[in-house]
Amino acid sequence: MYRLNEEQTAVIEEVRRVADESIAPHAADVDAQGRFPREAVDALAQAGLLGLTIPVEYGGMGHGIRVACAALDEIAQRCASTAMIYLMHVCGCSCYVAHPQAVEDTLRQVARGAHLTTLAWSEKGSRSHFWAPVNQEAQNNGRIVLNAKKSWVTSAGEAEGYVVSTRTAGGEEPTDTTLYLLLKEDEGFTVSDRWNGLGMRGNASAPMTLEDCQIPSERALCEPSDGFRTMLEVVLPWFNLGNAAVSVGIAEAATSSTQSHLTSARLEHLDSRLCDLPTLRARLAKMRVETDRARAHLTSVIEAVENPDQNTVLLVLESKVAAAETAREVAEIGMQACGGAAFSRHLSMERNFRDVHAASVMAPTSDVLYDFIGKALCGMDLF
Ligand SMILES: Cc1cc2nc3c(=O)[nH]c(=O)nc-3n(C[C@H](O)[C@H](O)[C@H](O)COP(=O)(O)OP(=O)(O)OC[C@H]3O[C@@H](n4cnc5c(N)ncnc54)[C@H](O)[C@@H]3O)c2cc1C
């Protein structure tokens, strides 16, 4: 459905190979232990896939949102935690690429597979309203001083780079923000808790505390006060469409898991299989239809992003909530269709069910997106 050309197809075949060999075999253990999928990230790095969206001039593969979504879909089918880590990495990369003069060396490191990145935007104080950090930078002899309570930072303590948001020094509006690159070796930040989520349990999405954390001002990832625009115009399309691709991938996994359970589990006293029950076949069919519908919607939004017009912003807002809520419904049907076998954790279905709930509460949350879409339709300002 992603309508890939020959070169793009080859990339996705490589993603599939890496996912089958090095991601899928560890997914259940990553989930059970709630541990970071280090072997999966290393395999993506080794295959050059951390540099998927980095321009060729910095040694990357130079691919865009279409290939990134197809890759995220494939990875999410095997391990949603790894897919979310990869999505946050792709989003961090979009900030690097938008402001390359600050991070040329880092871009080359990403392309070499030596640098994983992520976004540290959400805060204890402004919760899911990621566009409004409550921390405010101070400046000290060409250095930026940050004191912040960041929450839910995917790959916290594991990533080499963190795109950190702060209210600009002297800025009075909550959206007067600037983005900086914080490096793992910088002093002044700690990962302040361990991630133990319902789903996405491999994510390491932990809080980070920054205390008098000093960063050279040259590590700004946008012009001063241009953080809000960068968040919405540069990162949001990658995040929303990529998040939709993760939801679609999880829905795909739930559908295929249900298909294989219904066609293999037997009712011996009737000499039949579960799929001989019409109710269960209809449930499987609905899962298939909804998953295909969500992926088709996503691919039409990819086309809109590649050829933007006045409707594109609305479609970008729609993409995440449409896929998230459809995938949640698909997983719910799968839990019903597979019965106790799903509930008792004999199938990967229940992991899909838990993982799929993250998208609705990841900012911009489904509630907020419906509100934004409604406001846009009624001609109102979003903020
Ligand atoms: C698995 C996972 C990974 C994450 N990774 C990252 C990351 O890498 N970087 C990062 O910065 N953040 C990350 N986050 C944080 C995420 O983006 C949200 O900030 C976080 O989930 C918000 O949770 P909260 O309890 O603070 O929500 P709250 O803001 O307290 O929201 C509670 C409820 O209120 C609703 N609500 C809030 N505002 C409105 C409104 N204006 N209108 C209508 N309803 C509203 C929400 O939809 C939600 O249902 C991650 C979260 C998860 C779950």
mmCIF file of C-alpha atoms in Angstrom, residues 94-365:
data_model
loop_
_atom_site.group_PDB
_atom_site.id
_atom_site.type_symbol
_atom_site.label_atom_id
_atom_site.label_comp_id
_atom_site.label_asym_id
_atom_site.label_seq_id
_atom_site.Cartn_x
_atom_site.Cartn_y
_atom_site.Cartn_z
ATOM 1 C CA SER A 94 14.116 15.818 11.627
ATOM 2 C CA CYS A 95 15.293 18.587 14.019
ATOM 3 C CA TYR A 96 18.949 17.876 13.206
ATOM 4 C CA VAL A 97 18.260 17.960 9.457
ATOM 5 C CA ALA A 98 16.275 21.199 9.760
ATOM 6 C CA HIS A 99 19.217 22.957 11.431
ATOM 7 C CA PRO A 100 22.302 21.100 10.141
ATOM 8 C CA GLN A 101 24.844 23.853 10.764
ATOM 9 C CA ALA A 102 24.639 23.134 14.518
ATOM 10 C CA VAL A 103 25.054 19.373 14.246
ATOM 11 C CA GLU A 104 27.082 18.385 11.162
ATOM 12 C CA ASP A 105 29.264 15.929 13.090
ATOM 13 C CA THR A 106 26.246 14.504 14.850
ATOM 14 C CA LEU A 107 24.472 13.939 11.536
ATOM 15 C CA ARG A 108 27.480 11.895 10.376
ATOM 16 C CA GLN A 109 27.450 9.924 13.634
ATOM 17 C CA VAL A 110 23.760 9.121 13.156
ATOM 18 C CA ALA A 111 24.465 7.924 9.630
ATOM 19 C CA ARG A 112 27.278 5.695 10.954
ATOM 20 C CA GLY A 113 24.884 4.192 13.496
ATOM 21 C CA ALA A 114 26.758 5.725 16.424
ATOM 22 C CA HIS A 115 24.051 8.108 17.633
ATOM 23 C CA LEU A 116 20.455 7.385 18.669
ATOM 24 C CA THR A 117 18.311 10.431 19.369
ATOM 25 C CA THR A 118 14.930 11.255 20.903
ATOM 26 C CA LEU A 119 12.683 14.120 21.992
ATOM 27 C CA ALA A 120 12.622 15.417 25.582
ATOM 28 C CA TRP A 121 9.599 17.700 25.313
ATOM 29 C CA SER A 122 6.900 16.612 27.776
ATOM 30 C CA GLU A 123 7.215 18.055 31.265
ATOM 31 C CA LYS A 124 5.732 17.370 34.637
ATOM 32 C CA GLY A 125 4.370 20.927 34.665
ATOM 33 C CA SER A 126 2.622 21.092 31.284
ATOM 34 C CA ARG A 127 1.960 17.362 30.917
ATOM 35 C CA SER A 128 0.719 16.422 27.427
ATOM 36 C CA HIS A 129 0.827 20.054 26.240
ATOM 37 C CA PHE A 130 4.306 19.468 24.848
ATOM 38 C CA TRP A 131 4.282 22.774 22.957
ATOM 39 C CA ALA A 132 4.438 24.736 26.244
ATOM 40 C CA PRO A 133 7.466 23.817 28.362
ATOM 41 C CA VAL A 134 7.378 25.396 31.804
ATOM 42 C CA ASN A 135 11.172 25.355 32.224
ATOM 43 C CA GLN A 136 12.945 28.494 31.070
ATOM 44 C CA GLU A 137 16.536 28.694 29.908
ATOM 45 C CA ALA A 138 19.031 31.069 31.481
ATOM 46 C CA GLN A 139 22.150 32.228 29.667
ATOM 47 C CA ASN A 140 25.654 32.279 31.125
ATOM 48 C CA ASN A 141 28.703 33.378 29.076
ATOM 49 C CA GLY A 142 27.605 31.747 25.829
ATOM 50 C CA ARG A 143 26.204 28.721 27.577
ATOM 51 C CA ILE A 144 22.557 27.801 28.105
ATOM 52 C CA VAL A 145 21.590 26.728 31.587
ATOM 53 C CA LEU A 146 18.617 24.404 31.883
ATOM 54 C CA ASN A 147 16.622 23.344 34.923
ATOM 55 C CA ALA A 148 13.722 21.122 33.923
ATOM 56 C CA LYS A 149 11.610 18.154 34.904
ATOM 57 C CA LYS A 150 11.121 16.265 31.663
ATOM 58 C CA SER A 151 8.781 13.297 31.683
ATOM 59 C CA TRP A 152 8.315 10.200 29.542
ATOM 60 C CA VAL A 153 11.544 10.639 27.535
ATOM 61 C CA THR A 154 11.707 7.575 25.283
ATOM 62 C CA SER A 155 15.197 6.001 25.314
ATOM 63 C CA ALA A 156 16.069 8.009 28.449
ATOM 64 C CA GLY A 157 19.657 7.248 29.435
ATOM 65 C CA GLU A 158 20.068 5.031 26.349
ATOM 66 C CA ALA A 159 20.096 7.631 23.556
ATOM 67 C CA GLU A 160 23.188 9.629 22.655
ATOM 68 C CA GLY A 161 21.157 12.784 21.875
ATOM 69 C CA TYR A 162 18.066 14.516 23.370
ATOM 70 C CA VAL A 163 16.203 17.326 21.612
ATOM 71 C CA VAL A 164 15.229 19.421 24.638
ATOM 72 C CA SER A 165 12.602 22.158 24.621
ATOM 73 C CA THR A 166 12.726 25.216 26.839
ATOM 74 C CA ARG A 167 10.994 28.553 27.090
ATOM 75 C CA THR A 168 13.315 31.115 25.523
ATOM 76 C CA ALA A 169 15.248 33.346 27.947
ATOM 77 C CA GLY A 170 13.087 36.421 28.531
ATOM 78 C CA GLY A 171 10.135 34.841 26.649
ATOM 79 C CA GLU A 172 6.765 35.507 28.251
ATOM 80 C CA GLU A 173 4.429 33.361 26.161
ATOM 81 C CA PRO A 174 4.295 29.591 26.888
ATOM 82 C CA THR A 175 4.960 28.952 23.208
ATOM 83 C CA ASP A 176 8.036 31.210 22.997
ATOM 84 C CA THR A 177 10.401 28.268 22.897
ATOM 85 C CA THR A 178 13.820 27.164 21.662
ATOM 86 C CA LEU A 179 15.189 23.649 21.062
ATOM 87 C CA TYR A 180 18.669 22.479 22.045
ATOM 88 C CA LEU A 181 20.679 19.309 21.629
ATOM 89 C CA LEU A 182 21.624 17.714 24.953
ATOM 90 C CA LEU A 183 24.252 14.985 24.680
ATOM 91 C CA LYS A 184 24.490 11.876 26.830
ATOM 92 C CA GLU A 185 27.928 12.954 28.084
ATOM 93 C CA ASP A 186 26.699 16.394 29.228
ATOM 94 C CA GLU A 187 26.700 16.921 32.952
ATOM 95 C CA GLY A 188 23.677 18.012 34.947
ATOM 96 C CA PHE A 189 20.954 15.551 34.020
ATOM 97 C CA THR A 190 19.754 12.313 35.528
ATOM 98 C CA VAL A 191 17.224 9.713 34.522
ATOM 99 C CA SER A 192 15.096 10.007 37.604
ATOM 100 C CA ASP A 193 12.935 6.888 37.519
ATOM 101 C CA ARG A 194 12.500 3.582 35.751
ATOM 102 C CA TRP A 195 9.881 3.036 33.041
ATOM 103 C CA ASN A 196 7.311 0.384 33.916
ATOM 104 C CA GLY A 197 4.419 0.972 31.524
ATOM 105 C CA LEU A 198 1.317 -1.018 30.687
ATOM 106 C CA GLY A 199 2.576 -1.296 27.124
ATOM 107 C CA MET A 200 5.600 -0.182 25.104
ATOM 108 C CA ARG A 201 7.485 -1.716 27.985
ATOM 109 C CA GLY A 202 10.852 -1.661 26.208
ATOM 110 C CA ASN A 203 10.742 2.072 25.608
ATOM 111 C CA ALA A 204 12.672 3.344 28.625
ATOM 112 C CA SER A 205 10.263 6.335 28.522
ATOM 113 C CA ALA A 206 11.465 7.679 31.845
ATOM 114 C CA PRO A 207 11.526 11.102 33.512
ATOM 115 C CA MET A 208 14.731 13.134 33.215
ATOM 116 C CA THR A 209 15.736 15.865 35.648
ATOM 117 C CA LEU A 210 17.997 18.673 34.423
ATOM 118 C CA GLU A 211 19.753 20.607 37.196
ATOM 119 C CA ASP A 212 21.983 23.507 36.192
ATOM 120 C CA CYS A 213 22.614 21.579 33.005
ATOM 121 C CA GLN A 214 24.894 23.688 30.783
ATOM 122 C CA ILE A 215 24.883 23.402 26.985
ATOM 123 C CA PRO A 216 26.913 25.493 24.512
ATOM 124 C CA SER A 217 24.553 27.942 22.806
ATOM 125 C CA GLU A 218 25.813 26.682 19.397
ATOM 126 C CA ARG A 219 23.822 23.535 20.044
ATOM 127 C CA ALA A 220 20.545 25.370 19.388
ATOM 128 C CA LEU A 221 18.447 23.344 16.941
ATOM 129 C CA CYS A 222 16.462 26.365 15.772
ATOM 130 C CA GLU A 223 16.704 30.118 15.772
ATOM 131 C CA PRO A 224 15.889 31.665 19.183
ATOM 132 C CA SER A 225 12.105 31.531 19.807
ATOM 133 C CA ASP A 226 11.546 29.331 16.731
ATOM 134 C CA GLY A 227 10.917 26.169 18.771
ATOM 135 C CA PHE A 228 7.129 26.229 18.517
ATOM 136 C CA ARG A 229 7.191 26.612 14.728
ATOM 137 C CA THR A 230 9.816 23.835 14.452
ATOM 138 C CA MET A 231 7.679 21.536 16.613
ATOM 139 C CA LEU A 232 4.588 22.036 14.497
ATOM 140 C CA GLU A 233 5.958 22.484 10.985
ATOM 141 C CA VAL A 234 9.057 20.280 11.040
ATOM 142 C CA VAL A 235 8.463 17.534 13.599
ATOM 143 C CA LEU A 236 4.686 17.098 13.801
ATOM 144 C CA PRO A 237 4.261 15.558 10.308
ATOM 145 C CA TRP A 238 7.018 13.002 11.065
ATOM 146 C CA PHE A 239 5.595 12.261 14.504
ATOM 147 C CA ASN A 240 1.930 12.051 13.559
ATOM 148 C CA LEU A 241 2.397 10.003 10.406
ATOM 149 C CA GLY A 242 5.093 7.824 11.995
ATOM 150 C CA ASN A 243 2.917 7.246 15.047
ATOM 151 C CA ALA A 244 0.071 6.270 12.712
ATOM 152 C CA ALA A 245 2.401 3.785 10.995
ATOM 153 C CA VAL A 246 3.234 2.231 14.390
ATOM 154 C CA SER A 247 -0.489 1.899 15.165
ATOM 155 C CA VAL A 248 -1.103 0.307 11.768
ATOM 156 C CA GLY A 249 1.791 -2.110 12.331
ATOM 157 C CA ILE A 250 0.374 -3.179 15.702
ATOM 158 C CA ALA A 251 -3.087 -3.630 14.133
ATOM 159 C CA GLU A 252 -1.472 -5.762 11.421
ATOM 160 C CA ALA A 253 0.229 -7.927 14.065
ATOM 161 C CA ALA A 254 -3.066 -8.350 15.936
ATOM 162 C CA THR A 255 -4.870 -9.299 12.727
ATOM 163 C CA SER A 256 -2.318 -11.861 11.639
ATOM 164 C CA SER A 257 -2.062 -13.320 15.148
ATOM 165 C CA THR A 258 -5.860 -13.714 15.204
ATOM 166 C CA GLN A 259 -5.837 -15.246 11.719
ATOM 167 C CA SER A 260 -3.279 -17.851 12.689
ATOM 168 C CA HIS A 261 -5.021 -18.662 15.986
ATOM 169 C CA LEU A 262 -8.451 -19.055 14.395
ATOM 170 C CA THR A 263 -7.119 -21.270 11.631
ATOM 171 C CA SER A 264 -5.046 -23.494 13.936
ATOM 172 C CA ALA A 265 -6.989 -23.857 17.224
ATOM 173 C CA ARG A 266 -9.356 -26.844 17.199
ATOM 174 C CA LEU A 267 -12.657 -27.839 18.768
ATOM 175 C CA GLU A 268 -11.904 -31.543 18.856
ATOM 176 C CA HIS A 269 -15.356 -32.670 20.000
ATOM 177 C CA LEU A 270 -16.802 -31.051 16.856
ATOM 178 C CA ASP A 271 -13.843 -31.959 14.641
ATOM 179 C CA SER A 272 -13.615 -28.306 13.587
ATOM 180 C CA ARG A 273 -11.417 -25.225 13.890
ATOM 181 C CA LEU A 274 -12.269 -21.893 15.532
ATOM 182 C CA CYS A 275 -12.514 -20.337 12.077
ATOM 183 C CA ASP A 276 -15.476 -22.618 11.348
ATOM 184 C CA LEU A 277 -17.494 -20.336 13.650
ATOM 185 C CA PRO A 278 -19.000 -17.551 11.477
ATOM 186 C CA THR A 279 -18.923 -15.006 14.330
ATOM 187 C CA LEU A 280 -15.164 -15.374 14.668
ATOM 188 C CA ARG A 281 -14.616 -15.198 10.907
ATOM 189 C CA ALA A 282 -16.623 -11.976 10.827
ATOM 190 C CA ARG A 283 -14.478 -10.540 13.648
ATOM 191 C CA LEU A 284 -11.317 -11.408 11.745
ATOM 192 C CA ALA A 285 -12.762 -9.861 8.584
ATOM 193 C CA LYS A 286 -13.539 -6.624 10.433
ATOM 194 C CA MET A 287 -9.972 -6.508 11.781
ATOM 195 C CA ARG A 288 -8.653 -6.928 8.215
ATOM 196 C CA VAL A 289 -10.942 -4.229 6.800
ATOM 197 C CA GLU A 290 -10.124 -1.717 9.552
ATOM 198 C CA THR A 291 -6.369 -2.319 9.336
ATOM 199 C CA ASP A 292 -6.423 -1.890 5.554
ATOM 200 C CA ARG A 293 -8.570 1.214 5.917
ATOM 201 C CA ALA A 294 -6.152 2.754 8.442
ATOM 202 C CA ARG A 295 -3.133 2.031 6.235
ATOM 203 C CA ALA A 296 -4.932 3.433 3.170
ATOM 204 C CA HIS A 297 -5.748 6.627 5.082
ATOM 205 C CA LEU A 298 -2.123 6.925 6.164
ATOM 206 C CA THR A 299 -0.812 6.501 2.614
ATOM 207 C CA SER A 300 -3.188 9.173 1.353
ATOM 208 C CA VAL A 301 -1.848 11.553 4.034
ATOM 209 C CA ILE A 302 1.730 10.676 3.003
ATOM 210 C CA GLU A 303 0.783 11.745 -0.518
ATOM 211 C CA ALA A 304 -0.676 15.002 0.840
ATOM 212 C CA VAL A 305 2.548 15.716 2.761
ATOM 213 C CA GLU A 306 4.593 15.044 -0.369
ATOM 214 C CA ASN A 307 2.321 17.326 -2.428
ATOM 215 C CA PRO A 308 1.010 19.848 0.109
ATOM 216 C CA ASP A 309 -2.071 22.001 -0.402
ATOM 217 C CA GLN A 310 -4.522 23.815 1.904
ATOM 218 C CA ASN A 311 -5.921 20.509 3.305
ATOM 219 C CA THR A 312 -2.602 18.991 4.305
ATOM 220 C CA VAL A 313 -2.429 20.345 7.863
ATOM 221 C CA LEU A 314 -5.873 18.936 8.637
ATOM 222 C CA LEU A 315 -4.884 15.549 7.220
ATOM 223 C CA VAL A 316 -1.677 15.511 9.282
ATOM 224 C CA LEU A 317 -3.766 16.137 12.417
ATOM 225 C CA GLU A 318 -6.173 13.367 11.376
ATOM 226 C CA SER A 319 -3.521 10.771 10.592
ATOM 227 C CA LYS A 320 -2.452 9.958 14.155
ATOM 228 C CA VAL A 321 -5.894 9.877 15.753
ATOM 229 C CA ALA A 322 -7.463 7.933 12.881
ATOM 230 C CA ALA A 323 -4.862 5.170 13.067
ATOM 231 C CA ALA A 324 -4.627 5.147 16.879
ATOM 232 C CA GLU A 325 -8.335 4.760 17.472
ATOM 233 C CA THR A 326 -8.824 2.248 14.648
ATOM 234 C CA ALA A 327 -5.917 0.136 15.854
ATOM 235 C CA ARG A 328 -7.305 0.171 19.386
ATOM 236 C CA GLU A 329 -10.601 -1.127 18.017
ATOM 237 C CA VAL A 330 -8.816 -3.809 16.000
ATOM 238 C CA ALA A 331 -6.917 -5.031 19.057
ATOM 239 C CA GLU A 332 -10.111 -5.060 21.113
ATOM 240 C CA ILE A 333 -11.822 -7.247 18.494
ATOM 241 C CA GLY A 334 -8.777 -9.530 18.448
ATOM 242 C CA MET A 335 -8.983 -10.026 22.211
ATOM 243 C CA GLN A 336 -12.616 -11.101 21.795
ATOM 244 C CA ALA A 337 -11.914 -13.310 18.796
ATOM 245 C CA CYS A 338 -9.049 -15.159 20.461
ATOM 246 C CA GLY A 339 -10.798 -15.519 23.822
ATOM 247 C CA GLY A 340 -8.974 -16.944 26.823
ATOM 248 C CA ALA A 341 -5.919 -17.798 24.733
ATOM 249 C CA ALA A 342 -5.342 -14.052 24.314
ATOM 250 C CA PHE A 343 -6.314 -13.135 27.855
ATOM 251 C CA SER A 344 -3.966 -15.723 29.382
ATOM 252 C CA ARG A 345 -0.974 -14.462 27.394
ATOM 253 C CA HIS A 346 -0.585 -17.562 25.235
ATOM 254 C CA LEU A 347 -0.600 -15.321 22.165
ATOM 255 C CA SER A 348 1.223 -12.074 21.348
ATOM 256 C CA MET A 349 -2.287 -10.597 20.959
ATOM 257 C CA GLU A 350 -2.420 -9.248 24.515
ATOM 258 C CA ARG A 351 0.952 -7.488 24.035
ATOM 259 C CA ASN A 352 -0.503 -5.867 20.907
ATOM 260 C CA PHE A 353 -3.551 -4.880 22.972
ATOM 261 C CA ARG A 354 -1.411 -3.202 25.648
ATOM 262 C CA ASP A 355 1.034 -1.565 23.220
ATOM 263 C CA VAL A 356 -1.712 -0.137 21.018
ATOM 264 C CA HIS A 357 -3.091 2.018 23.844
ATOM 265 C CA ALA A 358 0.010 4.232 23.986
ATOM 266 C CA ALA A 359 -0.758 6.182 20.811
ATOM 267 C CA SER A 360 -3.996 7.673 22.160
ATOM 268 C CA VAL A 361 -2.234 9.213 25.177
ATOM 269 C CA MET A 362 0.956 10.264 23.407
ATOM 270 C CA ALA A 363 0.873 13.964 22.715
ATOM 271 C CA PRO A 364 -0.829 15.339 20.749
ATOM 272 C CA THR A 365 -3.336 12.993 22.417
#
